[in-house]
Coordinates of C-alpha atoms in Angstrom, one line a residue:
M1 CA 57.7 -200.4 125.0
S2 CA 61.4 -200.9 124.1
V3 CA 62.3 -200.3 120.5
L4 CA 65.7 -201.8 120.6
A5 CA 65.2 -204.8 122.9
N6 CA 65.8 -207.4 120.2
Y7 CA 69.1 -206.0 118.9
E8 CA 72.6 -207.0 120.0
P9 CA 74.5 -206.1 122.0
K10 CA 71.4 -205.9 124.2
S11 CA 73.1 -204.0 127.1
V12 CA 74.5 -201.4 124.7
F13 CA 71.2 -200.6 123.1
S14 CA 69.4 -200.8 126.4
Y15 CA 71.6 -198.0 127.8
F16 CA 71.3 -196.0 124.6
E17 CA 67.5 -196.2 124.7
K18 CA 67.6 -195.1 128.4
F19 CA 69.7 -192.1 127.4
C20 CA 67.0 -191.1 124.8
T21 CA 64.5 -190.6 127.6
I22 CA 66.8 -188.2 129.4
P23 CA 67.0 -184.6 128.0
R24 CA 70.7 -184.0 127.5
G25 CA 71.2 -181.1 125.1
S26 CA 74.4 -179.1 125.5
G27 CA 74.0 -176.9 128.5
N28 CA 71.3 -179.1 130.0
T29 CA 73.3 -182.0 131.3
D30 CA 72.5 -182.2 135.0
G31 CA 70.1 -185.0 134.4
I32 CA 72.4 -187.3 132.4
A33 CA 75.3 -186.6 134.8
S34 CA 73.2 -187.5 137.8
Y35 CA 72.1 -190.7 136.0
L36 CA 75.8 -191.7 135.4
I37 CA 76.6 -191.2 139.1
S38 CA 73.6 -193.3 140.1
F39 CA 74.8 -196.0 137.7
A40 CA 78.2 -196.0 139.3
K41 CA 76.7 -196.3 142.8
E42 CA 74.4 -199.1 141.7
H43 CA 77.4 -201.1 140.4
G44 CA 79.7 -200.3 143.3
L45 CA 82.1 -198.3 141.2
E46 CA 84.2 -195.3 142.3
S47 CA 83.0 -192.1 140.6
Y48 CA 83.7 -188.4 140.4
R49 CA 81.6 -185.5 139.1
D50 CA 82.9 -181.9 138.7
A51 CA 81.1 -178.6 138.5
A52 CA 81.0 -178.8 134.7
N53 CA 79.1 -182.1 134.8
N54 CA 82.1 -184.2 133.6
V55 CA 81.9 -187.7 135.1
I56 CA 84.7 -190.2 135.8
I57 CA 83.9 -193.8 136.7
R58 CA 86.6 -196.2 137.7
K59 CA 86.5 -200.0 137.4
P60 CA 89.3 -202.2 138.8
A61 CA 91.1 -204.6 136.5
S62 CA 89.8 -208.1 136.0
A63 CA 91.8 -211.1 137.3
G64 CA 95.2 -211.3 135.6
Y65 CA 95.2 -207.7 134.4
E66 CA 96.1 -206.0 137.6
N67 CA 99.5 -204.8 136.4
A68 CA 98.3 -203.7 133.0
D69 CA 98.2 -200.0 132.0
T70 CA 95.0 -198.2 132.8
I71 CA 92.9 -197.5 129.7
I72 CA 90.7 -194.4 129.6
L73 CA 87.4 -194.9 127.7
Q74 CA 86.0 -191.6 126.6
G75 CA 82.9 -190.0 125.1
H76 CA 80.6 -187.1 125.7
H77 CA 77.1 -187.2 127.1
D78 CA 75.6 -184.1 125.6
M79 CA 73.9 -183.9 122.2
V80 CA 73.0 -181.4 119.5
C81 CA 69.4 -180.3 119.6
E82 CA 67.9 -179.8 116.2
K83 CA 64.4 -180.5 114.8
N84 CA 62.6 -180.3 111.6
E85 CA 60.4 -177.3 110.8
G86 CA 56.9 -177.8 112.3
V87 CA 57.9 -180.6 114.7
D88 CA 56.4 -180.1 118.2
F89 CA 59.2 -181.0 120.5
D90 CA 60.8 -179.5 123.6
F91 CA 64.4 -180.7 124.1
L92 CA 64.4 -179.5 127.7
T93 CA 61.6 -181.9 128.7
D94 CA 60.9 -184.4 126.0
G95 CA 62.6 -187.8 125.3
I96 CA 63.9 -188.6 121.9
Q97 CA 61.5 -190.7 120.0
I98 CA 63.5 -193.4 118.2
Y99 CA 62.6 -195.9 115.5
V100 CA 64.4 -198.5 113.4
D101 CA 64.7 -198.0 109.7
G102 CA 66.4 -201.1 108.2
D103 CA 69.8 -201.2 109.8
D104 CA 69.6 -197.6 111.1
I105 CA 68.3 -196.1 114.3
R106 CA 66.7 -192.7 113.7
A107 CA 64.7 -190.2 115.6
K108 CA 61.2 -188.8 114.7
G109 CA 61.9 -185.3 113.4
T110 CA 64.8 -184.5 115.7
T111 CA 68.5 -185.3 116.1
L112 CA 69.1 -188.8 117.5
G113 CA 71.9 -188.2 119.9
G114 CA 73.9 -191.1 118.6
D115 CA 76.7 -188.5 118.6
N116 CA 77.8 -189.3 121.2
G117 CA 75.3 -191.3 123.3
I118 CA 76.2 -194.6 121.7
A119 CA 79.8 -194.1 123.0
V120 CA 78.5 -193.7 126.6
A121 CA 76.2 -196.7 126.1
M122 CA 79.1 -198.9 125.1
I123 CA 81.2 -197.6 128.0
L124 CA 78.4 -198.4 130.5
A125 CA 77.9 -201.8 129.0
I126 CA 81.6 -202.6 129.6
L127 CA 81.5 -201.2 133.1
S128 CA 78.5 -203.3 134.0
D129 CA 79.8 -206.6 132.5
D130 CA 81.9 -208.5 135.0
S131 CA 82.6 -211.3 132.5
L132 CA 84.9 -209.2 130.4
A133 CA 88.7 -209.3 130.5
H134 CA 90.2 -205.9 130.8
P135 CA 92.9 -203.7 132.5
P136 CA 91.9 -201.0 135.0
I137 CA 89.4 -198.7 133.3
E138 CA 88.8 -195.0 133.8
A139 CA 85.5 -194.0 132.0
L140 CA 85.7 -190.3 131.2
I141 CA 82.4 -188.9 130.1
T142 CA 82.5 -185.2 129.3
A143 CA 79.9 -182.5 129.1
D144 CA 79.1 -179.8 126.5
E145 CA 81.4 -181.1 123.8
E146 CA 79.0 -179.9 121.1
I147 CA 79.2 -176.2 122.1
G148 CA 83.0 -175.9 122.1
M149 CA 84.3 -178.8 124.2
L150 CA 83.5 -176.9 127.4
G151 CA 83.6 -179.9 129.6
A152 CA 87.0 -181.0 128.3
F153 CA 88.3 -177.4 128.8
A154 CA 87.1 -177.4 132.4
L155 CA 88.3 -180.9 133.3
D156 CA 91.1 -181.2 135.8
C157 CA 93.1 -183.9 134.0
T158 CA 95.1 -184.7 137.2
K159 CA 92.0 -186.6 138.3
L160 CA 93.0 -189.2 135.6
T161 CA 95.8 -191.7 136.1
G162 CA 95.7 -193.4 132.7
H163 CA 98.0 -192.5 129.8
K164 CA 96.2 -194.6 127.2
L165 CA 92.9 -193.4 125.8
I166 CA 90.3 -194.7 123.4
N167 CA 87.9 -192.0 122.3
L168 CA 84.6 -193.3 120.9
D169 CA 83.5 -190.1 119.1
S170 CA 84.3 -191.2 115.6
E171 CA 81.6 -191.8 113.0
Y172 CA 83.3 -194.3 110.5
E173 CA 83.7 -197.9 111.3
G174 CA 87.0 -199.4 110.4
V175 CA 88.7 -196.0 110.4
L176 CA 91.0 -195.1 113.3
M177 CA 91.3 -191.4 113.8
C178 CA 94.8 -190.6 115.0
S179 CA 95.0 -186.9 114.4
C180 CA 92.6 -184.0 114.4
A181 CA 92.4 -180.3 113.6
G182 CA 92.5 -177.5 116.1
G183 CA 89.8 -174.9 116.0
V184 CA 88.7 -171.5 117.1
N185 CA 85.4 -169.4 117.1
V186 CA 85.6 -166.0 115.5
R187 CA 82.7 -163.6 116.3
G188 CA 82.2 -160.4 114.5
K189 CA 80.1 -157.3 115.3
L190 CA 79.4 -154.5 112.9
P191 CA 77.7 -151.4 114.3
V192 CA 74.6 -150.4 112.2
S193 CA 72.0 -147.6 112.3
F194 CA 68.3 -147.8 111.8
K195 CA 65.9 -145.0 110.6
E196 CA 62.2 -144.8 110.0
A197 CA 61.5 -145.7 106.3
T198 CA 58.5 -146.4 104.2
G199 CA 58.2 -149.2 101.6
T200 CA 56.8 -152.6 100.8
A201 CA 58.0 -155.4 103.1
V202 CA 59.4 -158.4 101.4
T203 CA 60.2 -161.6 103.3
V204 CA 63.0 -163.8 101.9
Q205 CA 63.7 -167.3 103.0
I206 CA 66.4 -169.8 102.1
K207 CA 65.7 -173.2 103.7
G208 CA 65.6 -177.0 103.1
L209 CA 69.4 -177.3 103.0
T210 CA 71.1 -180.5 104.0
S211 CA 73.4 -178.9 106.6
G212 CA 75.8 -181.2 108.6
H213 CA 78.8 -181.0 110.8
S214 CA 81.1 -178.2 109.7
G215 CA 84.2 -180.3 110.1
V216 CA 83.0 -183.7 109.0
E217 CA 80.8 -182.6 106.0
I218 CA 82.6 -179.3 105.1
D219 CA 84.1 -181.0 101.9
K220 CA 80.7 -182.4 100.7
C221 CA 79.9 -179.3 98.7
R222 CA 76.8 -178.6 100.7
A223 CA 75.3 -175.1 100.5
N224 CA 75.5 -172.7 103.5
A225 CA 72.3 -170.6 103.8
N226 CA 74.2 -167.7 105.3
V227 CA 76.6 -167.6 102.4
L228 CA 73.8 -167.8 99.9
M229 CA 72.0 -165.0 101.7
G230 CA 75.1 -162.8 101.5
R231 CA 75.3 -163.5 97.7
L232 CA 71.6 -162.8 97.3
L233 CA 71.7 -159.5 99.2
T234 CA 74.7 -158.3 97.3
E235 CA 73.4 -159.1 93.9
L236 CA 70.0 -157.6 94.8
S237 CA 71.6 -154.3 95.7
E238 CA 73.1 -154.1 92.2
S239 CA 69.7 -154.1 90.5
T240 CA 67.2 -152.6 93.0
C241 CA 66.9 -150.3 96.0
Y242 CA 66.1 -151.9 99.3
K243 CA 66.8 -151.6 103.1
L244 CA 67.2 -154.4 105.6
V245 CA 64.7 -154.6 108.4
A246 CA 65.6 -158.1 109.8
L247 CA 68.2 -160.7 109.0
E248 CA 69.0 -164.1 110.7
G249 CA 70.6 -167.3 109.7
G250 CA 72.0 -170.6 110.9
A251 CA 71.2 -173.1 113.5
R252 CA 74.4 -173.5 115.5
E253 CA 78.1 -172.5 115.2
T254 CA 79.4 -175.9 114.3
A255 CA 76.7 -176.7 111.7
I256 CA 76.6 -175.7 108.1
A257 CA 73.8 -173.2 108.1
P258 CA 70.5 -174.9 106.9
I259 CA 68.3 -171.8 106.9
A260 CA 68.5 -168.0 106.6
S261 CA 65.8 -165.3 106.3
C262 CA 65.5 -161.6 106.0
V263 CA 62.9 -158.9 105.8
I264 CA 63.6 -156.0 103.4
L265 CA 61.8 -152.7 102.6
A266 CA 61.6 -152.2 98.9
D267 CA 60.4 -149.5 96.6
D268 CA 59.6 -152.1 93.9
A269 CA 58.5 -155.3 95.7
A270 CA 57.7 -157.1 92.5
A271 CA 61.2 -156.5 91.1
V272 CA 62.7 -157.8 94.4
V273 CA 60.6 -160.9 94.4
Q274 CA 61.4 -161.6 90.7
K275 CA 65.2 -161.2 91.4
V276 CA 65.1 -163.5 94.4
L277 CA 63.4 -166.2 92.4
E278 CA 65.9 -165.8 89.6
L279 CA 68.8 -166.2 92.1
G280 CA 67.0 -169.2 93.7
A281 CA 67.1 -170.9 90.3
V282 CA 70.8 -170.1 90.0
F283 CA 71.5 -171.6 93.4
A284 CA 69.4 -174.6 92.7
K285 CA 71.4 -175.3 89.5
E286 CA 74.7 -174.8 91.3
Y287 CA 73.7 -177.3 94.1
A288 CA 71.5 -179.6 92.1
T289 CA 73.2 -182.7 93.4
T290 CA 73.9 -181.8 97.1
E291 CA 70.8 -179.7 97.8
P292 CA 67.8 -181.2 96.1
N293 CA 65.4 -179.8 98.7
M294 CA 66.6 -176.2 98.6
V295 CA 63.9 -173.6 98.7
V296 CA 64.6 -169.9 97.9
D297 CA 61.4 -167.9 98.2
A298 CA 60.2 -164.3 98.6
A299 CA 56.8 -162.9 99.5
A300 CA 55.7 -159.3 99.3
G301 CA 53.6 -157.9 102.2
D302 CA 52.0 -154.6 102.8
T303 CA 53.3 -151.1 102.5
R304 CA 54.4 -149.8 105.9
T305 CA 56.7 -147.4 107.8
V306 CA 59.2 -149.3 109.9
S307 CA 62.6 -149.0 111.4
A308 CA 65.1 -150.2 108.8
L309 CA 68.9 -150.0 108.2
T310 CA 70.1 -147.0 106.3
C311 CA 71.0 -147.5 102.6
A312 CA 74.7 -147.2 103.5
D313 CA 74.5 -149.8 106.3
T314 CA 72.4 -152.2 104.2
K315 CA 75.1 -152.2 101.5
K316 CA 77.8 -152.5 104.1
V317 CA 76.2 -155.6 105.7
A318 CA 75.7 -157.2 102.3
K319 CA 79.3 -156.6 101.3
M320 CA 80.7 -157.9 104.6
L321 CA 78.7 -161.1 104.3
V322 CA 79.7 -161.8 100.7
A323 CA 83.4 -161.1 101.6
L324 CA 83.6 -163.5 104.6
P325 CA 85.5 -166.7 103.8
D326 CA 83.6 -170.0 104.1
S327 CA 84.1 -173.7 103.4
V328 CA 87.4 -175.4 102.5
Q329 CA 90.4 -173.1 102.3
E330 CA 93.3 -175.5 101.9
M331 CA 93.6 -179.3 101.3
S332 CA 96.4 -181.4 102.8
V333 CA 99.2 -182.3 100.5
D334 CA 100.6 -184.9 102.8
M335 CA 97.3 -186.8 103.3
P336 CA 95.3 -186.7 100.1
G337 CA 91.6 -186.1 100.5
L338 CA 92.0 -184.5 104.0
V339 CA 90.8 -181.0 104.5
Q340 CA 93.6 -179.1 106.1
T341 CA 91.9 -175.7 106.7
S342 CA 88.3 -174.6 106.6
T343 CA 85.9 -172.0 108.0
N344 CA 82.1 -172.1 108.5
L345 CA 79.8 -169.1 108.7
G346 CA 77.5 -170.7 111.2
L347 CA 75.4 -168.0 112.6
M348 CA 74.4 -164.4 111.8
K349 CA 71.8 -162.1 113.2
L350 CA 70.8 -158.4 112.9
T351 CA 70.2 -156.8 116.3
D352 CA 69.0 -153.3 117.2
S353 CA 72.5 -152.0 117.1
D354 CA 74.8 -154.5 115.4
M355 CA 75.1 -157.1 112.6
T356 CA 76.6 -160.1 114.4
F357 CA 78.0 -163.4 113.1
S358 CA 80.0 -166.4 114.3
T359 CA 82.4 -168.6 112.3
T360 CA 84.1 -171.8 113.3
T361 CA 87.6 -172.1 111.8
R362 CA 89.5 -175.4 111.8
S363 CA 93.0 -176.4 110.7
S364 CA 95.6 -179.1 111.4
M365 CA 98.1 -176.3 111.0
T366 CA 98.0 -173.6 113.7
T367 CA 99.5 -171.0 111.4
Q368 CA 96.8 -171.4 108.8
K369 CA 94.1 -171.3 111.5
E370 CA 95.6 -167.9 112.5
W371 CA 95.7 -166.8 108.9
I372 CA 91.9 -167.3 108.5
V373 CA 91.3 -165.4 111.8
R374 CA 93.4 -162.5 110.5
K375 CA 91.5 -162.6 107.2
V376 CA 88.1 -162.4 109.0
R377 CA 89.4 -159.7 111.3
A378 CA 90.6 -157.6 108.4
I379 CA 87.3 -157.8 106.5
V380 CA 85.3 -156.8 109.6
E381 CA 87.6 -154.0 110.7
L382 CA 87.7 -152.6 107.1
A383 CA 83.8 -152.5 107.3
G384 CA 84.1 -150.6 110.7
G385 CA 83.4 -153.5 113.0
E386 CA 85.3 -155.6 115.6
V387 CA 86.1 -159.2 116.1
T388 CA 86.6 -161.4 119.2
V389 CA 88.0 -164.9 119.4
D390 CA 87.2 -167.7 121.8
G391 CA 87.2 -171.5 122.2
N392 CA 90.7 -171.8 120.8
Y393 CA 91.8 -175.4 121.1
P394 CA 94.8 -177.4 119.9
G395 CA 95.1 -180.0 117.3
W396 CA 96.2 -183.6 117.9
A397 CA 99.4 -184.6 116.2
Y398 CA 99.8 -188.1 114.7
N399 CA 101.9 -190.6 116.8
P400 CA 103.4 -193.2 114.6
H401 CA 104.5 -195.2 117.6
S402 CA 101.1 -195.5 119.3
V403 CA 100.6 -198.8 121.1
V404 CA 96.8 -198.2 121.3
K405 CA 96.6 -197.7 117.6
D406 CA 98.6 -200.8 116.9
T407 CA 96.5 -202.9 119.3
V408 CA 93.3 -201.7 117.6
L409 CA 94.7 -202.5 114.2
V410 CA 95.7 -206.0 115.2
C411 CA 92.3 -206.7 116.8
Y412 CA 90.4 -205.4 113.8
K413 CA 92.3 -207.7 111.4
E414 CA 91.7 -210.7 113.7
L415 CA 88.0 -210.1 114.1
F416 CA 87.1 -209.0 110.5
G417 CA 89.8 -210.4 108.3
K418 CA 90.7 -207.0 106.8
E419 CA 92.8 -204.0 107.5
A420 CA 91.5 -200.9 109.3
T421 CA 92.3 -197.5 107.9
V422 CA 94.4 -195.0 109.8
D423 CA 93.2 -191.4 109.2
A424 CA 92.9 -187.9 110.5
V425 CA 89.7 -185.9 110.9
H426 CA 89.0 -182.3 110.0
A427 CA 87.1 -181.7 113.2
G428 CA 87.9 -180.9 116.8
I429 CA 87.7 -183.9 119.0
E430 CA 88.5 -184.0 122.6
C431 CA 91.7 -186.0 122.1
G432 CA 93.4 -182.7 121.1
L433 CA 92.7 -181.2 124.5
F434 CA 93.6 -184.3 126.4
S435 CA 96.9 -184.9 124.5
D436 CA 97.7 -181.3 125.3
S437 CA 97.0 -181.8 129.0
I438 CA 98.1 -185.3 129.8
P439 CA 101.9 -186.0 129.3
N440 CA 102.7 -188.8 126.9
L441 CA 99.1 -189.6 126.2
D442 CA 98.6 -192.4 123.7
C443 CA 95.2 -192.2 122.1
V444 CA 93.0 -193.2 119.2
S445 CA 89.4 -192.5 118.2
I446 CA 87.0 -195.2 116.9
G447 CA 83.2 -195.5 116.5
P448 CA 80.4 -197.1 114.6
N449 CA 78.9 -195.8 111.3
M450 CA 76.8 -192.7 111.8
G451 CA 75.6 -190.2 109.2
D452 CA 74.0 -186.7 109.0
V453 CA 75.0 -186.0 112.6
H454 CA 73.9 -182.6 114.0
T455 CA 70.8 -182.8 111.8
P456 CA 67.3 -184.4 112.2
N457 CA 68.4 -186.9 109.5
E458 CA 71.0 -188.3 111.9
H459 CA 71.2 -192.1 111.8
L460 CA 73.2 -194.8 113.6
S461 CA 74.0 -198.3 112.2
I462 CA 72.9 -201.2 114.4
A463 CA 75.2 -203.8 112.8
S464 CA 78.2 -201.4 112.9
T465 CA 77.5 -200.7 116.6
E466 CA 77.7 -204.4 117.3
R467 CA 81.0 -204.8 115.5
T468 CA 82.5 -201.7 117.1
Y469 CA 81.5 -203.0 120.5
R470 CA 83.1 -206.4 119.8
L471 CA 86.3 -204.6 118.6
L472 CA 86.4 -202.5 121.8
C473 CA 86.0 -205.6 124.0
A474 CA 88.8 -207.4 122.1
V475 CA 91.1 -204.4 122.4
L476 CA 90.6 -204.4 126.2
A477 CA 91.2 -208.1 126.4
K478 CA 94.5 -207.8 124.4
S479 CA 95.7 -204.8 126.5
K480 CA 97.3 -207.0 129.2

């Protein structure tokens, strides 16, 4: 039974509900790409699909708009796959179970996929509606945006003819994103040695953190579980003797780490447990407002002989983690309230031979992005490790003469009787790559209100979606 059948615009929510039945986590996008091609065939529209599962669908102009500039409508079809602890759900086979909570659409225990499924739903609704007035449309629906904009990187932009683009991957209604940060992934690897050791095993957990997108929510003062674990291990080493047996943290590179855990071998397990609980109380006080559900716990097990890090490597790992930069590094002077440079310690894991980690660094200034990379590299190399860099993508510079921006501003005022806001986002959006690849590209990013994306608390506003769709249709009608 349809959950969203009674909500407007019916076509938008019908397509979105259909997407929820198709597994489309990043890296698992064959099904959704095939669906999009089938949609194009069903509606007699020209389509193209590349090896990366990017899809382009073209719709000719409506009557009277034949000479208008082509507009590219763009979103991505993959989604972040996260679920609450204890939820029985397989993102490879199961459909998202949605429900309505007041004005919000949510998912039962998992991410919703509103980011960016609602964009694709709006695009298909426009492509399937022959009553709308619009210029020639190129619908560009990219793959694997959530794991480093892989689809956009792989896209052959010569397949596109348009030079005006509306990206629908924004999460704040009435806010036009006209600039974005560039970003890069920095991965570290510190060689470590294990030896047989005897002691009492203590399991330490940090969990229940709010998490969120490391670009959008990086300035919300939310705790990073990997950072807290680095603090905990360092302070623990100052008061007691222990050796690391296992260590892991984070959910994905681009999310503020919601959970971290470790197993340590201790001579005095009771002292370790007591110290962990004391530090948990400190962390809870520091983050009382932003992390009300934080849990820092420790449990002593049995005495055993296991393979554990040497004392020297245990201290080295702890010191490296506590030294790594995280969160906001610089705020913008020119645009008050905008994060200019940040970095996020998204993932860490102790393997049989190395302590590994991944950070995502963002900045609207390329030079500051490079500065953070050098800082991380210096810390890791001083500890005896090495760093690799990948996923380096450009920022998107503000264009004060954007026709697309001005058209959206005019339509917003006409529809809603108030001014929209022009802003920049401290996150990597695909406009940066497209503006770097398509000469003289004029683009803007809009979208309905969404919150807590990349987490199981993700929610999408129904009323905001309706208004955003009306705005999009009005912009197309005015782009003659």
